[in-house]
Amino acid sequence: GGGGGRLDYWLSRGLVVKVVNKKLAEGKYYKLKGEVEKVVERYTAHVRIISSDDLLKLDQDDLETVIPAVGGTVRIVNGARCRGAEAELTSLDTENFCVGLLVRGGEADGTRLEGVEYEDVCKLAF
């Protein structure tokens, strides 16, 4: 490892993700949101599409993180700091595609993080 930086996988159970594969089912699921029910070998997720209740098996390359509104709860899914922790979204910088966070629970409870990239956080389903 190189000091616990970025990893090439980020999926975990309970995340709300967005489908970004335009070819899948002729685009039927493009931009729809789903909930990760299970992760297989780090890079593949069983995703339950929220609007249709369909269950799909998707590669992480077919998915992207979802950013909730300020006040929403996220999981830190990548990056060097507090990966795996849950946090409250405290600010949103749409020009620079980053957010501010307040970590909730665990060893880092109360830690404030700024400038966290969109792809490093993802909305939680519950």
mmCIF file of C-alpha atoms in Angstrom:
data_model
loop_
_atom_site.group_PDB
_atom_site.id
_atom_site.type_symbol
_atom_site.label_atom_id
_atom_site.label_comp_id
_atom_site.label_asym_id
_atom_site.label_seq_id
_atom_site.Cartn_x
_atom_site.Cartn_y
_atom_site.Cartn_z
ATOM 1 C CA GLY A 1 0.000 0.000 0.000
ATOM 2 C CA GLY A 2 0.999 3.619 -0.472
ATOM 3 C CA GLY A 3 -0.288 5.318 2.649
ATOM 4 C CA GLY A 4 -3.947 4.326 2.318
ATOM 5 C CA GLY A 5 -4.870 6.476 -0.650
ATOM 6 C CA ARG A 6 -7.345 5.769 -3.398
ATOM 7 C CA LEU A 7 -8.475 2.256 -4.221
ATOM 8 C CA ASP A 8 -9.900 1.136 -7.544
ATOM 9 C CA TYR A 9 -13.115 -0.170 -6.021
ATOM 10 C CA TRP A 10 -15.705 1.714 -3.985
ATOM 11 C CA LEU A 11 -18.992 -0.214 -3.942
ATOM 12 C CA SER A 12 -20.621 -1.281 -0.684
ATOM 13 C CA ARG A 13 -24.025 -2.467 0.458
ATOM 14 C CA GLY A 14 -26.623 0.189 1.216
ATOM 15 C CA LEU A 15 -25.397 2.826 -1.211
ATOM 16 C CA VAL A 16 -27.700 4.680 -3.586
ATOM 17 C CA VAL A 17 -26.057 4.707 -7.020
ATOM 18 C CA LYS A 18 -26.895 6.032 -10.483
ATOM 19 C CA VAL A 19 -26.718 3.899 -13.639
ATOM 20 C CA VAL A 20 -24.493 5.559 -16.258
ATOM 21 C CA ASN A 21 -24.452 2.753 -18.845
ATOM 22 C CA LYS A 22 -26.371 4.003 -21.901
ATOM 23 C CA LYS A 23 -26.331 0.645 -23.710
ATOM 24 C CA LEU A 24 -27.860 -1.460 -20.949
ATOM 25 C CA ALA A 25 -31.351 -2.596 -22.009
ATOM 26 C CA GLU A 26 -31.245 -0.010 -24.818
ATOM 27 C CA GLY A 27 -30.857 2.812 -22.309
ATOM 28 C CA LYS A 28 -33.849 1.809 -20.209
ATOM 29 C CA TYR A 29 -31.933 2.221 -16.959
ATOM 30 C CA TYR A 30 -29.719 5.171 -17.915
ATOM 31 C CA LYS A 31 -29.614 7.808 -15.130
ATOM 32 C CA LEU A 32 -31.942 5.796 -12.892
ATOM 33 C CA LYS A 33 -31.054 5.335 -9.247
ATOM 34 C CA GLY A 34 -30.800 2.054 -7.418
ATOM 35 C CA GLU A 35 -29.735 0.605 -4.098
ATOM 36 C CA VAL A 36 -26.742 -1.710 -3.775
ATOM 37 C CA GLU A 37 -28.028 -4.921 -2.169
ATOM 38 C CA LYS A 38 -24.871 -7.002 -2.502
ATOM 39 C CA VAL A 39 -21.299 -6.631 -3.743
ATOM 40 C CA VAL A 40 -19.588 -9.498 -5.588
ATOM 41 C CA GLU A 41 -15.785 -9.620 -5.759
ATOM 42 C CA ARG A 42 -15.449 -5.877 -5.105
ATOM 43 C CA TYR A 43 -16.290 -4.672 -8.606
ATOM 44 C CA THR A 44 -19.802 -5.984 -9.271
ATOM 45 C CA ALA A 45 -23.018 -4.980 -7.535
ATOM 46 C CA HIS A 46 -26.523 -6.344 -7.364
ATOM 47 C CA VAL A 47 -28.513 -3.119 -7.726
ATOM 48 C CA ARG A 48 -32.238 -2.803 -7.037
ATOM 49 C CA ILE A 49 -33.627 -0.065 -9.285
ATOM 50 C CA ILE A 50 -35.781 2.125 -7.052
ATOM 51 C CA SER A 51 -38.424 3.153 -9.596
ATOM 52 C CA SER A 52 -39.072 -0.282 -11.097
ATOM 53 C CA ASP A 53 -37.851 -2.703 -8.380
ATOM 54 C CA ASP A 54 -35.780 -4.519 -11.040
ATOM 55 C CA LEU A 55 -32.648 -6.263 -9.771
ATOM 56 C CA LEU A 56 -29.602 -5.820 -12.003
ATOM 57 C CA LYS A 57 -26.070 -7.148 -11.849
ATOM 58 C CA LEU A 58 -23.774 -4.275 -12.799
ATOM 59 C CA ASP A 59 -20.074 -3.534 -12.941
ATOM 60 C CA GLN A 60 -18.956 -0.504 -10.933
ATOM 61 C CA ASP A 61 -17.977 1.153 -14.239
ATOM 62 C CA ASP A 62 -21.713 1.210 -15.071
ATOM 63 C CA LEU A 63 -22.446 3.162 -11.883
ATOM 64 C CA GLU A 64 -21.607 6.462 -10.257
ATOM 65 C CA THR A 65 -22.069 7.875 -6.782
ATOM 66 C CA VAL A 66 -25.137 9.895 -5.846
ATOM 67 C CA ILE A 67 -24.754 13.106 -3.837
ATOM 68 C CA PRO A 68 -27.685 13.959 -1.541
ATOM 69 C CA ALA A 69 -28.826 17.441 -0.549
ATOM 70 C CA VAL A 70 -27.029 19.251 2.260
ATOM 71 C CA GLY A 71 -28.005 17.569 5.531
ATOM 72 C CA GLY A 72 -28.168 14.147 3.908
ATOM 73 C CA THR A 73 -26.180 11.111 5.014
ATOM 74 C CA VAL A 74 -23.340 9.664 2.964
ATOM 75 C CA ARG A 75 -20.710 6.968 3.253
ATOM 76 C CA ILE A 76 -17.129 7.918 2.461
ATOM 77 C CA VAL A 77 -16.346 5.344 -0.224
ATOM 78 C CA ASN A 78 -12.833 6.320 -1.317
ATOM 79 C CA GLY A 79 -9.878 8.558 -0.601
ATOM 80 C CA ALA A 80 -7.312 8.608 2.158
ATOM 81 C CA ARG A 81 -9.465 10.000 4.951
ATOM 82 C CA CYS A 82 -12.127 8.187 6.952
ATOM 83 C CA ARG A 83 -12.985 5.701 4.207
ATOM 84 C CA GLY A 84 -15.974 3.597 5.231
ATOM 85 C CA ALA A 85 -17.262 6.144 7.732
ATOM 86 C CA GLU A 86 -20.712 7.664 7.595
ATOM 87 C CA ALA A 87 -21.015 11.424 7.490
ATOM 88 C CA GLU A 88 -23.465 14.287 7.171
ATOM 89 C CA LEU A 89 -23.155 16.419 4.050
ATOM 90 C CA THR A 90 -22.568 19.951 5.382
ATOM 91 C CA SER A 91 -21.733 21.875 2.207
ATOM 92 C CA LEU A 92 -21.797 21.461 -1.556
ATOM 93 C CA ASP A 93 -19.351 23.101 -3.981
ATOM 94 C CA THR A 94 -20.879 22.455 -7.409
ATOM 95 C CA GLU A 95 -18.203 24.405 -9.291
ATOM 96 C CA ASN A 96 -15.384 22.250 -7.949
ATOM 97 C CA PHE A 97 -17.393 18.995 -7.641
ATOM 98 C CA CYS A 98 -16.630 18.583 -3.959
ATOM 99 C CA VAL A 99 -18.393 18.549 -0.600
ATOM 100 C CA GLY A 100 -17.872 19.292 3.063
ATOM 101 C CA LEU A 101 -18.598 16.563 5.599
ATOM 102 C CA LEU A 102 -19.092 16.015 9.314
ATOM 103 C CA VAL A 103 -18.202 12.440 10.266
ATOM 104 C CA ARG A 104 -20.803 10.706 12.458
ATOM 105 C CA GLY A 105 -19.830 7.832 14.732
ATOM 106 C CA GLY A 106 -16.735 5.652 14.916
ATOM 107 C CA GLU A 107 -13.228 6.759 15.822
ATOM 108 C CA ALA A 108 -13.436 9.882 13.656
ATOM 109 C CA ASP A 109 -16.769 11.111 15.099
ATOM 110 C CA GLY A 110 -17.007 14.895 14.840
ATOM 111 C CA THR A 111 -14.227 15.216 12.263
ATOM 112 C CA ARG A 112 -14.890 17.877 9.634
ATOM 113 C CA LEU A 113 -13.632 17.256 6.115
ATOM 114 C CA GLU A 114 -13.590 19.844 3.331
ATOM 115 C CA GLY A 115 -12.937 19.524 -0.378
ATOM 116 C CA VAL A 116 -13.954 15.867 -0.601
ATOM 117 C CA GLU A 117 -14.558 14.892 -4.232
ATOM 118 C CA TYR A 118 -18.016 13.772 -5.382
ATOM 119 C CA GLU A 119 -16.722 10.350 -6.371
ATOM 120 C CA ASP A 120 -15.419 9.754 -2.841
ATOM 121 C CA VAL A 121 -18.836 10.008 -1.175
ATOM 122 C CA CYS A 122 -22.140 8.313 -1.890
ATOM 123 C CA LYS A 123 -25.660 8.679 -0.549
ATOM 124 C CA LEU A 124 -26.880 5.990 1.857
ATOM 125 C CA ALA A 125 -30.225 4.300 1.311
ATOM 126 C CA PHE A 126 -31.191 4.182 4.969
#
